[in-house]
Structure formats: structure tokens, C-alpha cells
Amino acid sequence: MATIKKFEDIIAWQKARLFCNEIFLICIETSLSKDYKLKEQINGSSGSVMDNISEGLGRGGNKEFIQFLEISYASACESQSQLYRIVDRKYIPEEKFKELYNLAEEIKRMILSLITYLSKSSMTGPKYKLREK
């Protein structure tokens, strides 16, 4: 795996950003805009997917990064559950639900792959390298 220098390099973050933007468009372009609680919940959970990836990387250590990736994974699961409510309430068509649900699945697979890689890596992260000097 290539060295990650900034969170924007992480493909899971890039996909999470797309997911978050798609959710936001639904929040402002459909009648979901009037379902304030659900709108805020899915807008928050979808944002949490990308935000926790970036925050975890910013912590500078593998253990903390893994912890934040696990939170990101859980936020993707939460968003998927909220997508069910959104499709059940007819805010989006079934096709859009499937597209977004599958995108969240892809992001979750990428996050799990990154967790697995970090768990097996002997590298400890930049904050520990700075302390060694």
C-alpha cells in the first residue's frame, strides 16, 4: 500500500465525500428537507464517515487511526439504516437507494481493508517517529 501523506489520498475518504455530497443533495432537493430530524441524522452520519477517516489519520498513530476508522465504518452502517427510512418514506426511488446503499458498502469494504492493513503493519505512525528523534 502506498504511503498516505494526507487524508485526501485515501480512496475510502474520496468515496465517502461523494456519498456525503449525494446525501446532501437529497436533503435539499427532495421533501426530506422538511423531515428535519431524519435530514439532520443522515446528513450528520454521512459526514461522519469522511470526517472520522481524516481525523483518524490526523491523530498520527495506527491504533488511534484504527479506532477512528471503526467509528467511520459504524457511521456508514448508520447511514445505510437511515437510507431505509428515506426510501420507505418515499423521499427517494428504490434505484437511488440501491446506488447509495452499494456505495456505502464499497466504502465499508475499503475501511475494513485499511483497518486490516494497519493492524498488520509494523509502522506506528508519524507521531511516534517524531518522538524517536
C-alpha positions as a LaTeX table, in Angstrom:
\begin{tabular}{lrrr}
\hline
Residue & $x$ (\AA) & $y$ (\AA) & $z$ (\AA) \\
\hline
Met1 & 0.00 & 0.00 & 0.00 \\
Ala2 & 1.31 & 3.44 & $-0.89$ \\
Thr3 & 2.28 & 5.85 & 1.84 \\
Ile4 & $-0.58$ & 8.14 & 2.78 \\
Lys5 & 0.58 & 11.71 & 3.20 \\
Lys6 & $-2.79$ & 13.43 & 3.56 \\
Phe7 & $-6.35$ & 12.25 & 4.09 \\
Glu8 & $-7.35$ & 13.29 & 0.59 \\
Asp9 & $-5.09$ & 10.49 & $-0.69$ \\
Ile10 & $-7.30$ & 7.85 & 0.93 \\
Ile11 & $-9.72$ & 6.42 & $-1.65$ \\
Ala12 & $-12.23$ & 5.50 & 1.07 \\
Trp13 & $-12.29$ & 9.18 & 2.08 \\
Gln14 & $-12.78$ & 10.23 & $-1.56$ \\
Lys15 & $-15.73$ & 7.84 & $-1.92$ \\
Ala16 & $-17.13$ & 8.95 & 1.45 \\
Arg17 & $-17.03$ & 12.54 & 0.22 \\
Leu18 & $-19.06$ & 11.57 & $-2.85$ \\
Phe19 & $-21.51$ & 9.70 & $-0.62$ \\
Cys20 & $-21.86$ & 12.69 & 1.69 \\
Asn21 & $-22.48$ & 15.04 & $-1.24$ \\
Glu22 & $-25.13$ & 12.73 & $-2.71$ \\
Ile23 & $-26.90$ & 12.63 & 0.65 \\
Phe24 & $-26.75$ & 16.42 & 0.94 \\
Leu25 & $-28.36$ & 16.82 & $-2.48$ \\
Ile26 & $-31.20$ & 14.55 & $-1.39$ \\
Cys27 & $-31.55$ & 16.64 & 1.77 \\
Ile28 & $-32.04$ & 19.86 & $-0.18$ \\
Glu29 & $-33.72$ & 18.65 & $-3.39$ \\
Thr30 & $-36.43$ & 16.34 & $-2.04$ \\
Ser31 & $-39.19$ & 16.57 & 0.52 \\
Leu32 & $-36.71$ & 15.11 & 3.02 \\
Ser33 & $-35.82$ & 18.78 & 3.50 \\
Lys34 & $-38.98$ & 19.08 & 5.64 \\
Asp35 & $-38.27$ & 15.97 & 7.73 \\
Tyr36 & $-35.82$ & 17.90 & 9.87 \\
Lys37 & $-34.75$ & 15.18 & 12.30 \\
Leu38 & $-34.11$ & 12.49 & 9.68 \\
Lys39 & $-32.44$ & 15.02 & 7.37 \\
Glu40 & $-30.06$ & 16.09 & 10.14 \\
Gln41 & $-29.38$ & 12.50 & 11.17 \\
Ile42 & $-28.35$ & 11.25 & 7.73 \\
Asn43 & $-26.52$ & 14.45 & 6.89 \\
Gly44 & $-24.55$ & 14.04 & 10.11 \\
Ser45 & $-23.85$ & 10.32 & 9.81 \\
Ser46 & $-22.76$ & 10.57 & 6.16 \\
Gly47 & $-20.42$ & 13.42 & 7.07 \\
Ser48 & $-19.07$ & 11.39 & 9.97 \\
Val49 & $-17.90$ & 8.70 & 7.54 \\
Met50 & $-15.44$ & 11.05 & 5.84 \\
Asp51 & $-14.65$ & 13.16 & 8.91 \\
Asn52 & $-13.55$ & 10.24 & 11.06 \\
Ile53 & $-11.23$ & 8.95 & 8.34 \\
Ser54 & $-9.50$ & 12.33 & 8.21 \\
Glu55 & $-9.44$ & 12.79 & 11.98 \\
Gly56 & $-8.05$ & 9.31 & 12.49 \\
Leu57 & $-5.20$ & 9.94 & 10.08 \\
Gly58 & $-4.56$ & 13.25 & 11.79 \\
Arg59 & $-4.01$ & 11.50 & 15.13 \\
Gly60 & $-0.71$ & 10.22 & 13.78 \\
Gly61 & $-0.76$ & 6.70 & 15.20 \\
Asn62 & $-2.09$ & 3.41 & 13.87 \\
Lys63 & $-4.10$ & 2.47 & 16.96 \\
Glu64 & $-5.94$ & 5.77 & 17.02 \\
Phe65 & $-6.37$ & 5.69 & 13.25 \\
Ile66 & $-7.95$ & 2.24 & 13.52 \\
Gln67 & $-10.26$ & 3.47 & 16.28 \\
Phe68 & $-11.49$ & 6.33 & 14.09 \\
Leu69 & $-11.84$ & 4.03 & 11.07 \\
Glu70 & $-14.10$ & 1.83 & 13.19 \\
Ile71 & $-16.24$ & 4.87 & 14.00 \\
Ser72 & $-16.31$ & 5.75 & 10.30 \\
Tyr73 & $-17.43$ & 2.19 & 9.50 \\
Ala74 & $-20.21$ & 2.43 & 12.09 \\
Ser75 & $-21.34$ & 5.77 & 10.65 \\
Ala76 & $-21.60$ & 4.17 & 7.21 \\
Cys77 & $-23.79$ & 1.45 & 8.75 \\
Glu78 & $-25.92$ & 4.12 & 10.43 \\
Ser79 & $-26.31$ & 5.94 & 7.11 \\
Gln80 & $-27.43$ & 2.70 & 5.45 \\
Ser81 & $-30.12$ & 2.23 & 8.09 \\
Gln82 & $-31.29$ & 5.80 & 7.58 \\
Leu83 & $-31.42$ & 5.19 & 3.82 \\
Tyr84 & $-34.05$ & 2.53 & 4.52 \\
Arg85 & $-36.20$ & 5.12 & 6.29 \\
Ile86 & $-35.70$ & 7.55 & 3.45 \\
Val87 & $-36.75$ & 5.07 & 0.76 \\
Asp88 & $-39.60$ & 3.71 & 2.90 \\
Arg89 & $-40.96$ & 7.24 & 3.28 \\
Lys90 & $-40.71$ & 7.69 & $-0.50$ \\
Tyr91 & $-38.18$ & 10.53 & $-0.40$ \\
Ile92 & $-36.03$ & 8.67 & $-2.94$ \\
Pro93 & $-36.76$ & 5.96 & $-5.51$ \\
Glu94 & $-35.59$ & 2.38 & $-4.98$ \\
Glu95 & $-32.87$ & 2.78 & $-7.63$ \\
Lys96 & $-31.28$ & 5.71 & $-5.80$ \\
Phe97 & $-31.49$ & 3.77 & $-2.53$ \\
Lys98 & $-29.62$ & 0.83 & $-4.09$ \\
Glu99 & $-26.98$ & 3.11 & $-5.60$ \\
Leu100 & $-26.26$ & 4.85 & $-2.29$ \\
Tyr101 & $-26.51$ & 1.68 & $-0.22$ \\
Asn102 & $-23.98$ & $-0.02$ & $-2.51$ \\
Leu103 & $-21.66$ & 2.98 & $-2.37$ \\
Ala104 & $-21.75$ & 2.77 & 1.43 \\
Glu105 & $-20.95$ & $-0.96$ & 1.17 \\
Glu106 & $-17.95$ & $-0.19$ & $-1.03$ \\
Ile107 & $-16.72$ & 2.42 & 1.46 \\
Lys108 & $-17.13$ & $-0.06$ & 4.32 \\
Arg109 & $-15.07$ & $-2.68$ & 2.46 \\
Met110 & $-12.32$ & $-0.13$ & 1.87 \\
Ile111 & $-12.34$ & 0.90 & 5.52 \\
Leu112 & $-12.09$ & $-2.73$ & 6.64 \\
Ser113 & $-9.19$ & $-3.30$ & 4.26 \\
Leu114 & $-7.40$ & $-0.29$ & 5.68 \\
Ile115 & $-8.04$ & $-1.49$ & 9.25 \\
Thr116 & $-6.64$ & $-4.92$ & 8.35 \\
Tyr117 & $-3.56$ & $-3.40$ & 6.75 \\
Leu118 & $-2.89$ & $-1.08$ & 9.69 \\
Ser119 & $-3.40$ & $-3.91$ & 12.18 \\
Lys120 & $-0.67$ & $-5.96$ & 10.50 \\
Ser121 & 1.73 & $-3.09$ & 9.86 \\
Ser122 & 4.83 & $-2.66$ & 11.97 \\
Met123 & 4.82 & 1.06 & 11.20 \\
Thr124 & 3.49 & 3.06 & 14.12 \\
Gly125 & 2.62 & 6.34 & 12.50 \\
Pro126 & 4.31 & 9.74 & 12.23 \\
Lys127 & 3.69 & 10.92 & 15.79 \\
Tyr128 & 5.89 & 8.11 & 17.09 \\
Lys129 & 8.60 & 8.77 & 14.52 \\
Leu130 & 8.76 & 12.38 & 15.69 \\
Arg131 & 9.20 & 11.23 & 19.30 \\
Glu132 & 12.10 & 8.94 & 18.37 \\
Lys133 & 14.24 & 11.83 & 17.14 \\
\hline
\end{tabular}
